[in-house]
Amino acid sequence: MSTYSQIRTEARTAWSFKLSDSWLEPLFVVLTLLGIGVDLLLVQIGATDALQLTVHLFTYVVGGYYAVRSIIAALRERTIEVDLLMVLAAMGAAYVNAWTEGAILLFLFSLSNVLQNYAMERTRKAISALLELRPDTVTARRDETLVELPVEEVQPGEVVVLRPGDRVPLDGTILRGSGNFDESALTGESMPVQKSEGMLVLAGTLNQNGALDVLVTKSANESTLARIIGMVSEAQARKARTQSFLDRFEQWYALGVIVAVALFIAIVPPLFGVRFADNFYNGMVLLTVASPCALVISVPAALLSAIANAARHGVLFKGGAHLEELSRVKVIAFDKTGTLTHARPEVTDVLPRPGVSAAELLAAVARAEMQSEHPIARAILVYAEEQGVQPEEPEQFEAVTGMGVRASWHGVETLVGAPRLFSHLGLTLPDELQAEFDRLGDEGRGTVLLVRRGALWLGIVTVMDRERPDAAEKLLELRKAGIERIVMLTGDNARVAEALGRRLGIDEVYAGLLPEDKLRIIGELGAKYGPTAMVGDGINDAPALAAASSSIAMGAAGTDAALETADIVLMRDDLGAIAYAVGLSKHTQRVVWQNIIFSLSVVLVLVVLTLTVGVKLPMGVVGHEGSTILVVLNGLRLLVRRG
Ligand code: ADP
Ligand code: MG
């Protein structure tokens, strides 16, 4: 894996290359237009042929430079692009002395390319803006002295100092102090978030007013910011299905047009006894109007615009393909903990068994959960700290995904988890503990966890996660956006899950699931109702995320496994972003199809007209290239789309 600075240098070079290009190309377009103007003027005043030819050649060079460059690049890879058709048509026009028409063709064609590049640049910009967020140096606290260090040298476990107004250099948790954090650059959410001890802060966010000590949890190249930038850079390689189809189509179609036009030029004069020169002119019109420029340019322009729009709203699509997939989704399955509920549950009861003190129970649980990244573990550690319990590191730790944890010290193992953790390990619950478990479940005390150390049952701890206050409303928005079925998948117990499901108006609730059950149910939902999306945040969700036709990772603070598996990452921890993403993907799909149908119809009409009543070259050029520009502009609308 490349380091953060590598990623950054690469992105910077890619970006600065684009930058110098990005003003040269529009300049050439303007020069082409200028050439056309001067040309028309020269005709008016009856300038010499030599002068006119000079202007013609100049106009052709500036108008065709970028097209020829990309033709050569494409031919090196043994592919043909529409640019070739355009340049051939312009050369043909020059041959029949229709220089101006040829120049207009080159002008409009390069103009539509510039517009498409604009969309691409906006996408890059949205991403490279993220790169500038992280400071290069940090102030670390070492042995009570403050040292200034390059970000790259800071390892997890180090303590860094944040002053008011500092950007957070690395992901970490707050050790001391509190403050308001502006996370808008990462999440698009403009309201600052109040954060205090024990809470996670992300690299790239802005500390508005706190003086804090932060314990670094991830090195520079593993920070959420760095990983997301890496993922999105890769994303551009993943093309939408429509787009890869169009890329192949472009090849054959372009070749077909060249062959057809060549045949047309060669065969028609002898067969129908028309003059070669007249027919050649028609051949050039045909070459122009039959080119699929609009078709091949419009789709990437629309997809890139949509991806840039999404990035601004804190939703990262890892490629155009995922817009297309999300637009087809009919069913969305949600994980419960951390997705429908806040990722910060709270401890509600600590119930030691006779002969065990509450402090002893809590210390054992906290120590066992120390290395778990499950929200339950965080709840327990926060609670333990409030109670003044300072857990020590366990000697051995294992997370049993979807069941609980096992950790040991001095050869004695402590188990914390759901009843199935114990049955999984061949242990049977004492009857009274089982009765207590059922009672707490019935009372809706939240997730009930059993604790056992060595051969001794220590007691029960319950943890309650609160649903997001706006969850029901956001799910309703999803239905308005066209989602037909909403499903909950959870590893938690059925009572908690069903109560929540009823409150939120969820269609189907599946509880007590292991990660592989989630995976299986995603498959079943897909077979039953059609394309299914999965929304999750945990390691336990990763298999289901991978199996879903569209997968969404919740919040930039989700687990690495979820962030990496998902097609779409929500940077803001907000269910509303899902309805936005669904709406955007459908809108994009509509625009893509509008463009495809419109460009094909224009080609069809112009080709038929050329072959029947005949079309003059200027008309052909304007009709064809005009439609190209229209579809590109239609795609760019997605860039400015709101909400
Ligand atoms: P969800 O699907 O709701 O995100 P999980 O599949 O992560 O839930 O967990 C399912 C159940 O496994 C939890 O309700 C809990 O009983 C148990 N469990 C998972 N992780 C832990 C942990 N770190 N400590 C204790 N119990 C856990
Ligand atoms: Mg979860």
XYZ file of C-alpha atoms and ligand atoms in Angstrom:
671
model
C 0.000 0.000 0.000
C 1.301 3.407 -0.845
C 1.904 5.886 1.914
C -0.108 8.990 2.403
C 2.545 11.290 0.989
C 2.873 9.110 -2.086
C -0.841 9.231 -2.669
C -0.739 12.941 -2.149
C 2.180 13.541 -4.511
C 0.530 11.413 -7.158
C -2.751 13.203 -6.828
C -0.990 16.549 -6.858
C 0.926 15.792 -10.032
C -2.152 14.436 -11.751
C -3.975 17.519 -10.689
C -1.327 20.079 -11.664
C -0.868 18.456 -15.077
C -4.600 18.799 -15.535
C -4.415 22.358 -14.347
C -1.918 23.518 -16.969
C -3.890 21.602 -19.581
C -7.104 22.972 -18.330
C -6.410 26.521 -19.429
C -4.560 25.609 -22.625
C -7.406 23.575 -24.034
C -10.090 26.257 -23.608
C -7.583 28.760 -25.019
C -7.265 26.649 -28.156
C -11.042 26.532 -28.439
C -11.192 30.321 -28.260
C -8.381 30.619 -30.830
C -10.301 28.304 -33.150
C -13.349 30.498 -32.880
C -11.167 33.537 -33.516
C -9.698 31.831 -36.594
C -13.186 31.200 -37.934
C -14.094 34.854 -37.379
C -10.964 36.157 -39.108
C -11.562 33.709 -41.921
C -15.075 35.035 -42.557
C -13.732 38.588 -42.441
C -11.027 37.796 -44.998
C -13.621 36.414 -47.390
C -15.617 39.631 -47.012
C -12.685 41.905 -47.833
C -11.424 39.558 -50.549
C -7.998 38.809 -49.137
C -5.403 36.844 -51.089
C -5.673 33.076 -51.252
C -2.353 32.645 -49.508
C -3.476 34.682 -46.540
C -6.756 32.789 -46.354
C -4.965 29.471 -46.494
C -2.680 30.543 -43.667
C -5.656 31.382 -41.468
C -7.339 28.110 -42.417
C -4.299 26.109 -41.457
C -3.911 28.007 -38.203
C -7.549 27.354 -37.319
C -7.205 23.666 -38.121
C -4.084 23.303 -36.012
C -5.538 24.920 -32.895
C -8.910 23.267 -33.428
C -7.538 19.805 -34.092
C -4.499 19.676 -31.817
C -6.142 17.923 -28.872
C -8.190 15.614 -31.063
C -5.081 14.477 -32.968
C -3.211 14.023 -29.716
C -5.861 11.723 -28.320
C -6.184 9.860 -31.652
C -2.469 9.087 -31.545
C -2.706 7.989 -27.930
C -5.675 5.774 -28.790
C -4.042 4.282 -31.882
C -1.017 3.342 -29.773
C -3.407 1.239 -27.718
C -4.958 -0.064 -30.942
C -8.275 1.576 -30.341
C -10.310 4.055 -32.334
C -12.099 7.025 -30.876
C -14.710 9.347 -32.283
C -12.022 12.009 -32.489
C -10.712 10.153 -35.525
C -14.049 10.506 -37.309
C -14.137 14.212 -36.561
C -10.629 14.843 -37.825
C -11.267 12.781 -40.981
C -14.459 14.727 -41.631
C -12.643 18.042 -41.141
C -9.876 16.945 -43.518
C -12.455 15.842 -46.034
C -14.159 19.212 -45.725
C -10.850 20.937 -46.413
C -10.407 18.716 -49.456
C -13.693 19.896 -50.966
C -12.699 23.439 -50.019
C -15.243 23.724 -47.207
C -12.604 24.908 -44.757
C -14.935 26.985 -42.649
C -17.352 24.120 -42.092
C -14.447 21.904 -41.151
C -13.205 24.533 -38.711
C -16.650 24.892 -37.123
C -16.739 21.121 -36.724
C -13.384 21.139 -34.937
C -14.433 24.098 -32.823
C -17.657 22.546 -31.575
C -16.061 19.189 -31.042
C -13.249 20.608 -28.937
C -15.718 22.767 -27.047
C -17.698 19.715 -25.978
C -14.457 18.034 -24.914
C -13.558 21.026 -22.786
C -16.944 20.843 -21.098
C -16.447 17.181 -20.353
C -13.006 17.856 -18.917
C -14.564 20.493 -16.750
C -16.768 17.853 -15.145
C -13.752 15.623 -14.640
C -11.788 18.417 -13.052
C -14.551 19.240 -10.664
C -14.510 15.638 -9.537
C -10.768 15.686 -9.047
C -11.017 18.975 -7.277
C -13.603 17.677 -4.856
C -11.216 14.863 -4.031
C -7.952 16.793 -4.030
C -9.536 19.354 -1.743
C -9.521 16.580 0.832
C -5.758 16.292 0.426
C -5.077 19.786 1.601
C -6.946 19.257 4.827
C -4.304 17.629 6.909
C -1.481 19.643 8.438
C 2.038 18.420 7.711
C 3.372 18.740 11.238
C 1.976 17.953 14.651
C 2.789 18.910 18.191
C 3.340 15.771 20.220
C 3.609 15.510 23.976
C 6.631 13.428 24.916
C 7.709 13.165 28.543
C 5.864 16.364 29.373
C 7.696 18.331 26.684
C 6.143 19.412 23.443
C 7.894 18.475 20.206
C 7.047 19.440 16.668
C 7.089 16.369 14.398
C 6.297 15.585 10.773
C 2.932 13.827 10.641
C 4.450 10.739 9.029
C 6.620 10.043 12.066
C 3.804 9.873 14.557
C 2.745 6.355 15.483
C -0.420 5.157 17.204
C -0.126 5.519 20.981
C 1.499 8.934 20.821
C -0.278 11.915 22.372
C -0.702 15.049 20.275
C -1.790 18.488 21.416
C -4.514 20.443 19.641
C -4.981 24.158 20.100
C -8.089 26.091 19.137
C -8.176 26.559 15.370
C -5.944 23.543 14.634
C -6.879 21.004 12.051
C -6.751 17.478 13.406
C -3.590 15.870 11.978
C -4.367 12.205 12.702
C -7.279 10.031 13.749
C -7.423 9.640 17.510
C -9.484 9.716 20.677
C -9.685 12.660 23.028
C -7.758 12.088 26.251
C -8.290 15.452 27.863
C -10.419 18.499 27.100
C -13.371 19.097 24.841
C -14.304 21.317 21.951
C -16.466 21.912 18.930
C -15.327 20.211 15.768
C -16.174 21.385 12.304
C -16.337 18.195 10.258
C -17.862 19.796 7.184
C -14.816 19.225 4.999
C -15.126 15.480 5.480
C -18.832 15.068 5.883
C -20.515 18.016 4.217
C -22.406 18.542 7.484
C -22.075 22.176 8.456
C -23.120 22.007 12.126
C -20.069 21.680 14.387
C -20.067 18.645 16.654
C -19.313 18.898 20.368
C -16.719 16.301 21.360
C -15.316 15.403 24.736
C -13.102 12.837 26.428
C -13.168 9.357 24.954
C -14.633 10.460 21.643
C -13.138 9.873 18.239
C -11.748 12.753 16.175
C -10.864 12.365 12.500
C -7.886 13.748 10.612
C -8.899 16.690 8.465
C -11.606 18.036 10.763
C -11.219 21.433 12.397
C -10.958 21.979 16.133
C -12.752 25.264 16.600
C -12.256 26.124 20.235
C -10.857 23.317 22.364
C -7.445 22.815 23.938
C -7.087 19.072 23.875
C -4.800 16.100 24.185
C -5.538 13.437 21.612
C -4.324 9.861 21.692
C -3.344 8.913 18.153
C -5.046 5.687 17.039
C -3.972 5.458 13.397
C -0.764 6.333 11.597
C -0.850 8.967 8.848
C -1.308 6.628 5.917
C -4.034 4.663 7.660
C -6.164 7.581 8.706
C -9.716 7.612 7.486
C -8.891 10.555 5.264
C -5.926 8.816 3.618
C -7.829 5.602 3.074
C -10.799 7.343 1.580
C -8.638 9.347 -0.795
C -6.930 6.125 -1.868
C -10.249 4.389 -2.432
C -11.741 7.200 -4.463
C -8.639 7.495 -6.645
C -8.993 3.834 -7.477
C -12.665 4.375 -8.049
C -12.227 6.199 -11.307
C -11.028 2.977 -12.860
C -14.329 1.270 -12.148
C -16.596 2.268 -14.960
C -20.334 2.002 -15.073
C -21.720 -0.831 -17.165
C -23.326 1.590 -19.586
C -20.014 3.318 -19.950
C -17.896 0.246 -20.608
C -20.536 -0.903 -23.069
C -20.325 2.458 -24.803
C -16.530 2.269 -24.889
C -16.705 -1.027 -26.785
C -19.569 0.216 -28.903
C -17.549 3.309 -29.842
C -14.805 1.111 -31.322
C -16.995 -0.891 -33.631
C -19.304 1.927 -34.456
C -16.460 4.283 -35.417
C -14.877 1.598 -37.554
C -18.257 0.844 -39.136
C -18.830 4.495 -40.002
C -15.402 4.824 -41.612
C -15.934 1.705 -43.719
C -19.482 2.709 -44.673
C -18.440 6.206 -45.679
C -15.463 4.904 -47.656
C -17.767 2.520 -49.512
C -20.264 5.300 -50.045
C -17.585 7.507 -51.590
C -16.174 4.738 -53.753
C -19.365 3.006 -54.899
C -22.026 5.670 -55.387
C -20.432 7.718 -58.249
C -19.954 4.821 -60.721
C -23.288 3.194 -59.748
C -25.487 6.271 -59.886
C -23.417 8.334 -62.262
C -23.022 11.289 -59.855
C -19.898 13.436 -59.811
C -17.213 12.221 -57.467
C -16.699 15.656 -55.892
C -20.415 16.148 -55.068
C -20.683 12.713 -53.631
C -17.511 13.137 -51.601
C -19.120 16.171 -50.008
C -22.115 14.057 -49.032
C -19.717 11.442 -47.712
C -18.191 14.042 -45.402
C -21.625 15.100 -44.175
C -22.404 11.469 -43.499
C -19.146 10.971 -41.630
C -19.936 13.983 -39.470
C -23.529 13.267 -38.630
C -23.088 9.534 -38.094
C -20.369 9.980 -35.450
C -21.437 8.943 -31.967
C -19.719 11.905 -30.274
C -22.701 12.898 -28.194
C -23.191 9.339 -27.079
C -19.659 8.659 -25.895
C -19.078 12.019 -24.263
C -22.365 12.455 -22.456
C -22.265 9.409 -20.191
C -18.931 10.051 -18.464
C -19.810 13.732 -18.156
C -23.017 12.832 -16.320
C -21.397 10.231 -14.054
C -18.459 12.427 -13.094
C -20.740 15.345 -12.361
C -22.836 13.165 -10.103
C -19.785 11.781 -8.263
C -18.502 15.320 -7.663
C -21.901 16.436 -6.406
C -22.038 13.461 -4.042
C -18.546 14.146 -2.680
C -19.646 17.649 -1.812
C -22.554 16.189 0.123
C -20.356 13.798 2.077
C -21.252 10.712 0.039
C -18.367 8.976 -1.706
C -19.180 6.717 -4.633
C -16.245 4.487 -5.387
C -17.060 4.679 -9.114
C -19.700 5.366 -11.710
C -20.809 1.740 -11.667
C -22.162 2.146 -8.162
C -24.437 5.008 -9.144
C -25.966 2.746 -11.707
C -26.369 -0.145 -9.263
C -27.865 2.003 -6.538
C -30.410 3.449 -8.943
C -31.844 -0.036 -9.490
C -32.174 -0.958 -5.833
C -35.667 -1.865 -4.588
C -34.872 -3.239 -1.131
C -32.556 -1.830 1.497
C -31.373 -3.935 4.414
C -30.079 -2.115 7.466
C -27.821 -3.347 10.197
C -29.221 -2.248 13.556
C -26.392 -1.330 15.907
C -24.516 1.724 14.709
C -26.709 2.115 11.661
C -30.345 2.503 12.716
C -29.161 3.265 16.216
C -26.354 5.532 17.309
C -22.967 3.901 17.304
C -22.683 4.924 20.960
C -24.758 2.654 23.144
C -24.809 3.091 26.910
C -24.492 0.655 29.776
C -27.845 0.367 31.551
C -27.362 -2.365 34.192
C -24.445 -4.053 35.913
C -25.811 -7.070 37.746
C -23.196 -9.134 39.600
C -24.036 -12.622 40.858
C -24.054 -13.249 44.624
C -20.531 -13.129 45.988
C -19.235 -10.933 43.189
C -18.898 -7.159 43.544
C -20.087 -4.758 40.869
C -16.561 -3.337 40.618
C -15.089 -6.769 40.048
C -17.648 -7.569 37.352
C -17.088 -4.257 35.620
C -13.293 -4.544 35.756
C -13.423 -8.007 34.189
C -15.798 -6.915 31.429
C -13.846 -3.744 30.653
C -10.585 -5.630 30.459
C -12.086 -8.237 28.129
C -13.556 -5.575 25.859
C -10.447 -3.387 25.714
C -9.357 -4.453 22.271
C -12.758 -4.913 20.681
C -13.867 -2.332 18.129
C -17.569 -3.142 18.568
C -19.795 -0.265 19.719
C -20.744 -2.404 22.742
C -17.108 -2.450 23.819
C -16.856 1.297 23.558
C -19.965 1.696 25.696
C -18.502 -0.513 28.371
C -15.142 1.252 28.399
C -16.728 4.685 28.646
C -18.898 3.480 31.530
C -15.963 1.829 33.286
C -13.992 5.031 33.103
C -16.902 6.996 34.571
C -16.923 4.518 37.448
C -13.208 5.035 37.988
C -12.232 1.572 36.737
C -8.875 1.525 34.947
C -8.789 -1.709 32.957
C -5.481 -3.372 32.162
C -4.592 -4.840 28.772
C -5.533 -8.513 28.479
C -2.781 -10.938 27.552
C -4.853 -12.598 24.875
C -7.874 -11.373 23.032
C -10.223 -12.776 20.428
C -13.393 -11.253 19.020
C -15.959 -13.884 18.124
C -17.796 -11.899 15.467
C -21.507 -11.617 16.090
C -21.286 -13.410 19.457
C -18.946 -11.642 21.843
C -15.356 -11.616 23.022
C -12.922 -13.908 24.826
C -9.850 -12.562 26.566
C -7.474 -14.038 29.064
C -4.872 -13.064 31.619
C -2.774 -15.356 33.787
C -4.219 -18.261 31.834
C -7.771 -17.547 32.986
C -10.253 -16.852 30.236
C -13.068 -14.322 30.491
C -16.036 -14.569 28.154
C -18.460 -11.703 27.477
C -21.295 -12.037 25.024
C -24.683 -13.312 23.971
C -25.884 -16.775 25.137
C -24.862 -18.259 21.828
C -21.204 -17.422 22.548
C -21.436 -19.876 25.424
C -23.360 -22.554 23.580
C -20.886 -22.156 20.742
C -18.139 -23.026 23.219
C -20.148 -25.920 24.648
C -21.080 -24.206 27.911
C -24.608 -24.374 29.340
C -26.186 -21.486 31.183
C -27.390 -22.069 34.745
C -31.207 -21.978 34.805
C -31.463 -18.886 37.015
C -29.110 -16.974 34.726
C -31.197 -17.971 31.728
C -34.332 -16.799 33.604
C -32.672 -13.492 34.427
C -31.610 -13.126 30.805
C -35.190 -13.684 29.586
C -36.627 -11.283 32.142
C -34.255 -8.451 31.172
C -34.976 -9.064 27.518
C -38.725 -8.916 28.144
C -38.329 -5.662 30.023
C -36.551 -4.215 27.021
C -33.354 -3.514 28.934
C -31.381 -3.612 25.694
C -28.662 -6.028 24.699
C -28.069 -8.473 27.525
C -24.505 -9.766 27.926
C -23.391 -12.631 30.121
C -19.996 -12.675 31.789
C -18.003 -15.687 32.834
C -14.430 -15.809 34.146
C -12.758 -19.195 34.328
C -15.462 -21.505 35.654
C -17.314 -18.723 37.459
C -20.374 -16.868 36.159
C -19.752 -13.253 37.204
C -23.077 -11.765 36.157
C -24.872 -9.718 33.561
C -24.255 -6.368 31.920
C -26.892 -4.725 29.726
C -26.190 -2.205 27.055
C -28.803 -0.076 25.364
C -28.360 1.666 22.086
C -30.701 4.492 21.267
C -32.247 4.746 17.853
C -31.300 7.798 15.877
C -34.016 10.334 16.659
C -34.681 10.958 12.981
C -34.516 7.308 11.884
C -38.245 6.856 11.188
C -38.402 10.074 9.207
C -35.324 9.198 7.143
C -36.729 5.764 6.327
C -39.886 7.453 5.095
C -37.755 9.620 2.809
C -36.261 6.451 1.411
C -39.694 5.130 0.543
C -40.444 8.415 -1.191
C -37.219 7.980 -3.131
C -38.647 4.730 -4.482
C -37.405 2.042 -2.091
C -40.132 -0.584 -1.825
C -38.977 -2.654 1.131
C -36.952 -1.877 4.216
C -35.431 -4.719 6.208
C -33.458 -4.912 9.438
C -30.664 -7.438 9.957
C -29.188 -7.694 13.420
C -27.135 -9.914 15.611
C -28.981 -8.595 18.634
C -31.894 -10.434 20.222
C -35.330 -10.604 18.643
C -37.204 -8.677 21.336
C -35.033 -5.578 21.110
C -34.957 -5.786 17.330
C -38.698 -6.251 16.846
C -39.613 -3.398 19.162
C -37.319 -1.089 17.230
C -38.584 -2.410 13.912
C -42.185 -1.636 14.903
C -41.300 1.886 15.997
C -39.487 2.625 12.761
C -42.041 1.000 10.459
C -39.648 -1.594 9.100
C -41.163 -4.281 6.846
C -39.114 -7.289 7.937
C -36.919 -7.858 10.962
C -34.338 -10.642 11.148
C -32.679 -10.960 14.561
C -30.055 -13.115 16.229
C -28.008 -13.289 13.045
C -24.407 -14.318 12.623
C -22.413 -12.590 9.872
C -23.006 -15.548 7.558
C -26.760 -15.351 8.195
C -26.740 -11.723 7.118
C -24.952 -12.789 3.952
C -27.496 -15.540 3.262
C -30.498 -13.283 3.848
C -29.102 -10.639 1.489
C -28.983 -13.345 -1.171
C -32.562 -14.417 -0.419
C -33.867 -10.853 -0.496
C -32.155 -10.327 -3.833
C -33.763 -13.431 -5.283
C -37.180 -12.523 -3.937
C -37.481 -8.778 -4.515
C -34.666 -7.774 -6.877
C -31.572 -5.630 -6.416
C -30.847 -5.201 -2.714
C -28.646 -2.702 -0.934
C -27.028 -3.333 2.437
C -26.173 -0.578 4.888
C -23.793 -1.436 7.707
C -20.883 -0.342 9.820
C -19.341 -3.384 11.456
C -16.994 -6.246 10.656
C -20.012 -8.461 11.070
C -21.656 -6.641 8.160
C -18.745 -6.996 5.730
C -19.804 -10.341 4.155
C -23.334 -9.037 3.597
C -21.965 -5.791 2.181
C -19.874 -7.741 -0.279
C -22.862 -9.836 -1.381
C -25.354 -7.001 -1.816
C -25.812 -5.496 -5.258
C -25.102 -2.129 -3.717
C -23.385 -1.578 -0.392
C -23.198 1.443 1.832
C -20.839 1.929 4.772
C -22.255 4.066 7.502
C -20.200 6.990 8.710
C -16.513 7.579 8.211
C -16.041 6.169 11.696
C -17.266 2.717 10.632
C -14.899 -0.233 10.865
C -12.151 -0.625 8.266
C -13.721 -3.815 6.960
C -17.006 -2.060 6.227
C -15.350 1.004 4.671
C -13.257 -1.109 2.393
C -15.976 -3.505 1.304
C -18.658 -0.941 0.612
C -19.282 0.662 -2.786
C -20.476 3.854 -1.195
C -19.140 5.499 1.958
C -21.230 7.980 3.891
C -18.860 10.501 5.389
C -21.552 12.081 7.461
C -23.069 9.856 10.071
C -26.606 10.548 8.876
C -29.264 8.227 7.496
C -30.577 11.089 5.356
C -27.521 10.735 3.135
C -28.914 7.411 1.895
C -32.097 8.944 0.493
C -29.972 11.660 -1.071
C -27.690 9.057 -2.671
C -30.635 7.026 -3.986
C -32.248 10.171 -5.384
C -29.000 11.263 -7.015
C -28.379 7.849 -8.552
C -31.872 7.752 -10.073
C -31.523 11.274 -11.378
C -28.153 10.365 -12.907
C -29.603 7.297 -14.577
C -32.412 9.412 -16.020
C -29.934 11.925 -17.387
C -27.769 9.156 -18.846
C -30.729 7.645 -20.681
C -32.051 11.004 -21.824
C -28.639 11.627 -23.318
C -28.379 8.236 -24.964
C -31.823 8.425 -26.525
C -31.444 12.028 -27.609
C -28.033 11.532 -29.195
C -29.084 8.367 -31.012
C -32.228 10.047 -32.359
C -30.269 13.018 -33.656
C -27.812 10.706 -35.399
C -30.647 8.697 -36.909
C -32.569 11.714 -38.179
C -29.483 13.391 -39.649
C -28.275 10.208 -41.343
C -31.684 9.598 -42.926
C -31.903 13.223 -44.075
C -28.382 13.101 -45.523
C -29.172 9.977 -47.504
C -32.547 11.230 -48.760
C -33.014 14.974 -49.151
C -29.363 15.821 -48.513
C -27.930 17.970 -45.739
C -25.453 20.804 -46.169
C -22.227 20.385 -44.217
C -22.774 23.437 -41.962
C -26.211 22.095 -41.041
C -24.793 18.654 -40.377
C -22.010 20.090 -38.248
C -24.296 22.270 -36.177
C -26.943 19.560 -35.760
C -24.455 16.961 -34.731
C -22.110 18.980 -32.561
C -24.942 21.044 -31.170
C -26.522 17.874 -29.845
C -23.180 16.879 -28.345
C -22.937 20.110 -26.433
C -26.541 19.824 -25.300
C -26.025 16.388 -23.803
C -22.820 17.434 -22.078
C -24.603 20.410 -20.558
C -27.453 18.130 -19.545
C -24.878 15.979 -17.732
C -23.287 18.980 -16.047
C -26.657 19.815 -14.514
C -25.898 17.052 -12.024
C -22.951 19.074 -10.779
C -25.168 21.870 -9.556
C -28.042 19.673 -8.364
C -29.076 20.515 -4.818
C -29.721 18.111 -1.950
P -25.474 -5.988 14.997
O -25.862 -6.865 13.871
O -26.687 -5.445 15.693
O -24.518 -4.891 14.596
P -23.436 -7.846 16.003
O -23.632 -8.894 14.966
O -22.226 -7.032 15.939
O -24.746 -6.896 16.101
O -23.475 -8.526 17.428
C -24.464 -9.461 17.758
C -24.465 -9.745 19.217
O -23.217 -10.361 19.586
C -24.579 -8.530 20.089
O -25.927 -8.157 20.271
C -23.930 -9.019 21.364
O -24.836 -9.804 22.082
C -22.816 -9.914 20.864
N -21.547 -9.193 20.736
C -20.931 -8.804 19.611
N -19.787 -8.163 19.877
C -19.673 -8.102 21.212
C -18.709 -7.545 22.118
N -17.619 -6.895 21.711
N -18.935 -7.700 23.436
C -20.027 -8.335 23.867
N -20.959 -8.861 23.067
C -20.801 -8.768 21.773
Mg -23.432 -2.736 13.430
